[in-house]
CSV table of C-alpha atoms in Angstrom, one decimal:
chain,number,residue,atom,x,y,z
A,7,UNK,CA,107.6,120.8,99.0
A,8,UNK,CA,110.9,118.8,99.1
A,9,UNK,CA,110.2,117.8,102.7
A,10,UNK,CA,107.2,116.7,101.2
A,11,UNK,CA,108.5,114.5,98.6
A,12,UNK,CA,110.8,112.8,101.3
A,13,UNK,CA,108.1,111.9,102.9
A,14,UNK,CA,106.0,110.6,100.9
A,15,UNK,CA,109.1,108.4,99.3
A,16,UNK,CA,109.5,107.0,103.1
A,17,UNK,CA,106.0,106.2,103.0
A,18,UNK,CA,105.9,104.3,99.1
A,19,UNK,CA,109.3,102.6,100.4
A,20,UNK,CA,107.5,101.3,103.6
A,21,UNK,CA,104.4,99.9,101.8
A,22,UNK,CA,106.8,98.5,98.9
A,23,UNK,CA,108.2,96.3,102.1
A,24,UNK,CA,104.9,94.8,103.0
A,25,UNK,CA,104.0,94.5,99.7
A,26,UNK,CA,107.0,92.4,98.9
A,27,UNK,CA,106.8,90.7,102.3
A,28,UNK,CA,103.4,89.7,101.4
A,29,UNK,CA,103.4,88.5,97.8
A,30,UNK,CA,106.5,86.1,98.5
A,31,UNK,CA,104.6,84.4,101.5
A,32,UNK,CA,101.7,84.0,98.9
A,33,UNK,CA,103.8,83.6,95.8
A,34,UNK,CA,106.7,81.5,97.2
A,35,UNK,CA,108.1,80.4,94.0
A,36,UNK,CA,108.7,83.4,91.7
A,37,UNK,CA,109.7,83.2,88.2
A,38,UNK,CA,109.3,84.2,84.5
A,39,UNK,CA,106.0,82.3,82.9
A,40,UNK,CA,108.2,81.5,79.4
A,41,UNK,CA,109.8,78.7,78.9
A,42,UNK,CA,113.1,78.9,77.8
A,43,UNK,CA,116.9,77.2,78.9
A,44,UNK,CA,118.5,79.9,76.7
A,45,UNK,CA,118.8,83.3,77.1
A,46,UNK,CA,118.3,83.6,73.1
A,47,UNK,CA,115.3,81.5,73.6
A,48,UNK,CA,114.4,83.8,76.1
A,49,UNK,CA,114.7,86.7,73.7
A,50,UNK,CA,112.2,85.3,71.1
A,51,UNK,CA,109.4,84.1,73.3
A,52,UNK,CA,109.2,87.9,74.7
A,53,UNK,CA,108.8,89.5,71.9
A,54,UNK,CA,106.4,87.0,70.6
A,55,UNK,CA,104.5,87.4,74.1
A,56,UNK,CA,103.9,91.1,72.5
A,57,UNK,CA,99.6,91.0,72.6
A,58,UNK,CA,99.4,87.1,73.4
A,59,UNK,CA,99.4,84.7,76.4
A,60,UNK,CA,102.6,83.0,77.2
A,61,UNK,CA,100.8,79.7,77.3
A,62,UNK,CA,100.3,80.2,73.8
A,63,UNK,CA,104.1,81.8,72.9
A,64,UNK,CA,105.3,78.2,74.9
A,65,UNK,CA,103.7,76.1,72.4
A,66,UNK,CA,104.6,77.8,68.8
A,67,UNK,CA,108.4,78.1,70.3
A,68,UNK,CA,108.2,73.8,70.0
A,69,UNK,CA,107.8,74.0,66.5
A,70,UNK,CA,110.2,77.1,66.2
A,71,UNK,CA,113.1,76.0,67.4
A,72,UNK,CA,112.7,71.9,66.3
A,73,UNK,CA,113.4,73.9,62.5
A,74,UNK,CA,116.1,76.2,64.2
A,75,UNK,CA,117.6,74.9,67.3
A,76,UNK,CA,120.3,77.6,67.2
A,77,UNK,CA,120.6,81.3,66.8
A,78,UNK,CA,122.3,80.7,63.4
A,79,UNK,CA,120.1,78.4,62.2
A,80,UNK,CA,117.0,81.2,62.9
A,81,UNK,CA,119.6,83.9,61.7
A,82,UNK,CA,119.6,82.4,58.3
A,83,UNK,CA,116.1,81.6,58.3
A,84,UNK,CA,113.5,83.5,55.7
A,85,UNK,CA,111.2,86.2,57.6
A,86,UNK,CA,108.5,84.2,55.5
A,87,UNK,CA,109.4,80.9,57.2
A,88,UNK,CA,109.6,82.4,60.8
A,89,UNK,CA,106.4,84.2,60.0
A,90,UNK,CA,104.3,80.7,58.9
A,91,UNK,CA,105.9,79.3,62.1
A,92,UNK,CA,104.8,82.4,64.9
A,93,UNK,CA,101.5,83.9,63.1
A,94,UNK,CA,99.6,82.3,65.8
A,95,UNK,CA,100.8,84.7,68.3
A,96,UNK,CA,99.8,87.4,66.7
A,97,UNK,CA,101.2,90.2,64.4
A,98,UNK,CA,103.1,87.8,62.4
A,99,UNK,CA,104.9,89.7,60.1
A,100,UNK,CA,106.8,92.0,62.5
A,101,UNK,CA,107.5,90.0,65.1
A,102,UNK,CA,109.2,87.8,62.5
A,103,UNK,CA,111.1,90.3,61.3
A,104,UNK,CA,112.4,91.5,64.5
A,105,UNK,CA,113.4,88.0,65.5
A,106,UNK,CA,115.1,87.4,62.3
A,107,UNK,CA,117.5,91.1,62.7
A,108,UNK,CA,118.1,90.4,66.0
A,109,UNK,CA,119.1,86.8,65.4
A,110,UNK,CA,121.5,88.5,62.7
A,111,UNK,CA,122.6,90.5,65.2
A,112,UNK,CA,123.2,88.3,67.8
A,113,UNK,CA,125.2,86.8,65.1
A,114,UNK,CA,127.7,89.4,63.7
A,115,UNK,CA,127.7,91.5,66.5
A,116,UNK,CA,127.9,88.9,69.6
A,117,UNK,CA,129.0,85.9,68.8
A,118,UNK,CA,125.5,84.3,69.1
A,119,UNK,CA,125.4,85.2,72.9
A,120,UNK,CA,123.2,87.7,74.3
A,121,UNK,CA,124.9,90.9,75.7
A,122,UNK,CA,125.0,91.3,79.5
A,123,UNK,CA,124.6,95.0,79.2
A,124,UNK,CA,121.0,96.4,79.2
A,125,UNK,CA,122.1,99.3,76.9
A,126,UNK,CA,123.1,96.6,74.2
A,127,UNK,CA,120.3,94.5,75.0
A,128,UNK,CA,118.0,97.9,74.1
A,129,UNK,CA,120.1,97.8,70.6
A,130,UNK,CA,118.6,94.6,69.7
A,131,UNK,CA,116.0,94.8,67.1
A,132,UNK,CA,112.8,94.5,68.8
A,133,UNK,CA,114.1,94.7,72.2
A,134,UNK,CA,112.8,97.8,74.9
A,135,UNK,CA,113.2,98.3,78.4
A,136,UNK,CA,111.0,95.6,79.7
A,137,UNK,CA,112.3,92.8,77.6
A,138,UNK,CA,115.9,94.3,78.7
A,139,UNK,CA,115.0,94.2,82.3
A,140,UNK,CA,113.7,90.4,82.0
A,141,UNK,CA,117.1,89.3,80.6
A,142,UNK,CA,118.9,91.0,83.3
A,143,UNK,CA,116.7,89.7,86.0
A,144,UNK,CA,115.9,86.4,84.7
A,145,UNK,CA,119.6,85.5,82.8
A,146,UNK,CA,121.9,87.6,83.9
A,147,UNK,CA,120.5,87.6,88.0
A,148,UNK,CA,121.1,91.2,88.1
A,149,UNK,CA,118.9,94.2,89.2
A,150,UNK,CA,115.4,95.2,86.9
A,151,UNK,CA,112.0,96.0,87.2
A,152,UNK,CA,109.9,94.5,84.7
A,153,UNK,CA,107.1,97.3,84.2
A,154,UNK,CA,104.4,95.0,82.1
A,155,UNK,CA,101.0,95.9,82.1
A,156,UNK,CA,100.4,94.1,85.5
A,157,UNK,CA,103.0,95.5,87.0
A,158,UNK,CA,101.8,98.8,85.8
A,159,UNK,CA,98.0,98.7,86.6
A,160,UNK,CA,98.5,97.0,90.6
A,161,UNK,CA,101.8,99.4,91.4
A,162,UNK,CA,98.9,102.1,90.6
A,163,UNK,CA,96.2,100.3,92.6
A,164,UNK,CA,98.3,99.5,95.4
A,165,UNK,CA,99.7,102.9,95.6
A,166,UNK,CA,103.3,102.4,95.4
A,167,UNK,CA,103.1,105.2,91.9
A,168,UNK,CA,101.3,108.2,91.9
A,169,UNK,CA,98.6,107.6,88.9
A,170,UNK,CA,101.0,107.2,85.8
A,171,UNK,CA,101.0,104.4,83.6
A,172,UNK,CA,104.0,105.5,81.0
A,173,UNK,CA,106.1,102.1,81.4
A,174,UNK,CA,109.6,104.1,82.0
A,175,UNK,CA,107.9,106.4,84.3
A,176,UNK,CA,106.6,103.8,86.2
A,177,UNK,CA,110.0,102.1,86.4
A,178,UNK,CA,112.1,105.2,87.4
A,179,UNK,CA,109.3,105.5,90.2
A,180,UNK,CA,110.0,102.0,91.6
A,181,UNK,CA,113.4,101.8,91.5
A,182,UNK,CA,113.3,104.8,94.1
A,183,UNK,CA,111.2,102.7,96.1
A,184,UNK,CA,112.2,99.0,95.7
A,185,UNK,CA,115.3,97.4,97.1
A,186,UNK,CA,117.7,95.7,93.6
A,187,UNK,CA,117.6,92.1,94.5
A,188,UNK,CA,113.7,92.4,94.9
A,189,UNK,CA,112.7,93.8,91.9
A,190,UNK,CA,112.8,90.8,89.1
A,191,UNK,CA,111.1,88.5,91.5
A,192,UNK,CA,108.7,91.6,92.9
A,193,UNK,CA,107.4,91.5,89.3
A,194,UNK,CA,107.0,88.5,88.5
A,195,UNK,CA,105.0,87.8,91.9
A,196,UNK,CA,102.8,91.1,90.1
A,197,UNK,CA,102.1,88.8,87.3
A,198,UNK,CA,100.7,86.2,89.6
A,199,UNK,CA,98.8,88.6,91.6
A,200,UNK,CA,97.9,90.3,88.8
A,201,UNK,CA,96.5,87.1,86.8
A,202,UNK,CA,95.1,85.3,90.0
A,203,UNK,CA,93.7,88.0,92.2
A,204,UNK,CA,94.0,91.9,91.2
A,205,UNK,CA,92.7,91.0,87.7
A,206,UNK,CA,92.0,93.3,84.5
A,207,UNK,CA,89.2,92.3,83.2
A,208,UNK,CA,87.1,91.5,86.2
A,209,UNK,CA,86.1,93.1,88.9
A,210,UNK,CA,89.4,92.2,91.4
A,211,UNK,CA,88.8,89.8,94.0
A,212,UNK,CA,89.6,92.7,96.9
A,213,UNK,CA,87.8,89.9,99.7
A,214,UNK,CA,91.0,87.7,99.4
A,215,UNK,CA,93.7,89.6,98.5
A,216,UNK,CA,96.6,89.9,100.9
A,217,UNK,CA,96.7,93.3,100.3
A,218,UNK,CA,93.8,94.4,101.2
A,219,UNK,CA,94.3,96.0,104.0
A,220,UNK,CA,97.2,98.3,103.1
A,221,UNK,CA,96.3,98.7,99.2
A,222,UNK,CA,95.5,102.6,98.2
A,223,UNK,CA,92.7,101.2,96.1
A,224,UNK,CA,90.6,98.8,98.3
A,225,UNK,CA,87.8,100.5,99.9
A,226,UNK,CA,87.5,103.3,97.5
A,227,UNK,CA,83.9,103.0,95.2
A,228,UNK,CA,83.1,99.7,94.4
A,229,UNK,CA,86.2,98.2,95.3
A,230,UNK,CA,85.1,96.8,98.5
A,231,UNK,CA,81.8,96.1,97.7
């Protein structure tokens, strides 16, 4: 069984390779789809990207932080005035609220500067693992994996997990089988793949994906058809 497992890590480690080989000849110029020059900035537009498009969350941000250009400034901000400002994203009330306690925090606990630690980052009101991975990756250049719901649904497809979508899982699973400095820019090449190509809500366009040929999932039912 354990000889096994090996195995079949050598194998998901091999394919993670061309996958990543792959995705950054087709996706050259990785990178997070917010828009943001702050890492606090970069804070608020993911949890407001909870359930809506980042096109969307990079238009409401404008007239965000024109009001409050600062983490104070949203710190002291009412919920109710944050809450007029984001609703079009999408469950106003607590998103607002989480931006406003984690403002606070960022305030009284941090100076106003986001932690470089992803077990502080997780302590931030609204804040879990994949928001924590994107600051580290995207702010702080260090090591994540950015388990989204693209990530999650091509890493199944492709074959590089074993059938589980729990978000942690799924991240535990890659960072057995992807080298650190791939990882932020491996998911974020996922998003485009995943929006462009190997898409949700249509049938995926298996004829001119780059994968094809080595992905678990083409060839199987309808897939190839």
């Amino acid at each position: 069984m354990e000889k096994k497992a090996v195995r079949e890590n050598r194998e998901r480690r091999e394919l993670a390779r061309k996958v990543i080989e792959r995705l950054k000849a087709e996706y050259p110029e990785a990178g997070c789809t917010l828009d943001y020059n702050q890492a606090w900035k970069l804070l608020v537009s993911v949890r407001l990207a909870a359930q809506c498009t980042d096109a969307r969350v990079n238009v409401v941000v404008q007239g965000l932080y024109e009001k409050y250009p600062d983490v104070n400034a949203l710190a002291e901000a009412p919920v109710e005035d944050i809450e007029a400002i984001v609703k079009p994203c999408g469950l106003g009330h607590s998103k607002a609220r989480d931006i406003s306690a984690c403002m606070k925090m960022l305030r009284d606990r941090y100076e106003g500067r986001v932690p470089e630690d992803f077990d502080a980052l997780l302590s931030l009101p609204g804040v879990g693992r994949k928001s924590a991975n994107l600051i580290m990756g995207d702010v702080f250049g260090k090591p994540a994996i950015v388990t989204d719901t693209h990530c999650i649904r091509l890493v199944n497809r492709i074959g590089l997990v074993d059938g589980f979508t729990e978000p942690k899982k799924v991240e535990m699973a890659l960072w057995k089988i992807i080298p650190p400095e791939e990882g932020s820019d491996f998911c974020h090449r996922l998003v485009n793949h995943g929006r462009e190509v190997c898409t949700a809500r249509t049938k995926p366009y298996c004829d001119r994906c780059c994968l094809n040929d080595i992905c678990a999932k083409y060839g199987v039912g309808d897939e190839k058809k």
